[in-house]
Coordinates of C-alpha atoms in Angstrom, one line a residue:
X12 CA 0.0 0.0 0.0
X13 CA 1.3 3.5 -0.8
X14 CA 0.0 6.9 -0.2
X15 CA -0.1 9.3 -3.2
X16 CA -0.1 12.6 -1.4
X17 CA -0.5 14.7 -4.5
X18 CA -3.8 12.9 -5.3
X19 CA -5.0 12.5 -1.7
X20 CA -5.5 8.7 -2.2
X21 CA -4.1 5.5 -0.9
X22 CA -3.2 3.0 -3.6
X23 CA -3.4 -0.7 -2.6
X24 CA -2.0 -3.4 -4.8
X25 CA -2.8 -7.0 -4.1
X26 CA -0.8 -9.8 -5.7
X27 CA -2.4 -13.3 -5.9
X28 CA 0.0 -16.2 -6.2
X29 CA -0.6 -19.9 -6.7
X30 CA 2.5 -22.0 -5.7
X31 CA 3.2 -25.7 -5.6
X32 CA 6.4 -27.1 -4.1
X33 CA 8.0 -23.7 -3.9
X34 CA 7.4 -22.9 -7.6
X35 CA 5.0 -20.1 -8.7
X36 CA 2.4 -21.6 -11.0
X37 CA 0.3 -18.4 -11.6
X38 CA 0.5 -14.8 -10.4
X39 CA -1.8 -11.8 -11.0
X40 CA -2.0 -8.3 -9.5
X41 CA -4.7 -5.7 -9.2
X42 CA -4.8 -2.3 -7.7
X43 CA -7.4 -0.3 -5.9
X44 CA -7.6 3.4 -5.2
X45 CA -9.0 4.3 -1.8
X46 CA -9.9 7.7 -0.4
X47 CA -9.3 7.9 3.4
X48 CA -12.4 9.0 5.3
X49 CA -13.4 9.8 8.8
X50 CA -15.0 6.7 10.5
X51 CA -17.9 8.9 11.8
X52 CA -18.6 10.0 8.1
X53 CA -18.6 6.3 7.0
X54 CA -21.0 5.3 9.8
X55 CA -23.3 8.2 8.9
X56 CA -23.3 7.1 5.3
X57 CA -24.0 3.5 6.2
X58 CA -26.9 4.6 8.4
X59 CA -28.3 6.8 5.6
X60 CA -28.2 3.7 3.3
X61 CA -30.4 1.8 5.8
X62 CA -27.5 -0.2 7.4
X63 CA -27.0 -0.6 11.1
X64 CA -23.5 -0.6 12.6
X65 CA -22.5 -3.8 14.5
X66 CA -19.4 -4.8 16.5
X67 CA -16.5 -5.4 14.1
X68 CA -14.0 -8.3 14.6
X69 CA -11.2 -5.7 15.1
X70 CA -11.0 -2.1 16.2
X71 CA -9.6 -0.9 12.8
X72 CA -12.7 -2.2 10.9
X73 CA -16.2 -0.9 10.5
X74 CA -19.0 -3.5 10.1
X75 CA -22.7 -3.0 9.4
X76 CA -25.7 -5.1 8.5
X77 CA -29.2 -4.5 7.0
X78 CA -31.8 -4.9 9.8
X79 CA -34.2 -7.8 9.2
X80 CA -31.7 -10.0 7.3

């Protein structure tokens, strides 16, 4: 993951690898641009979309669900 300060985004690149006996059989990468946001803003947007915040498995995550499902 790297921050591109001039664009105000965080760029995350994920590389998927399939290995067997220490040899790489297949490899692919894809990148995602992410815009950092205040957790309170994210929670507000989730609630506006009809989702209800729930306890996340870790403190650095936000989790929500749709009531009734």
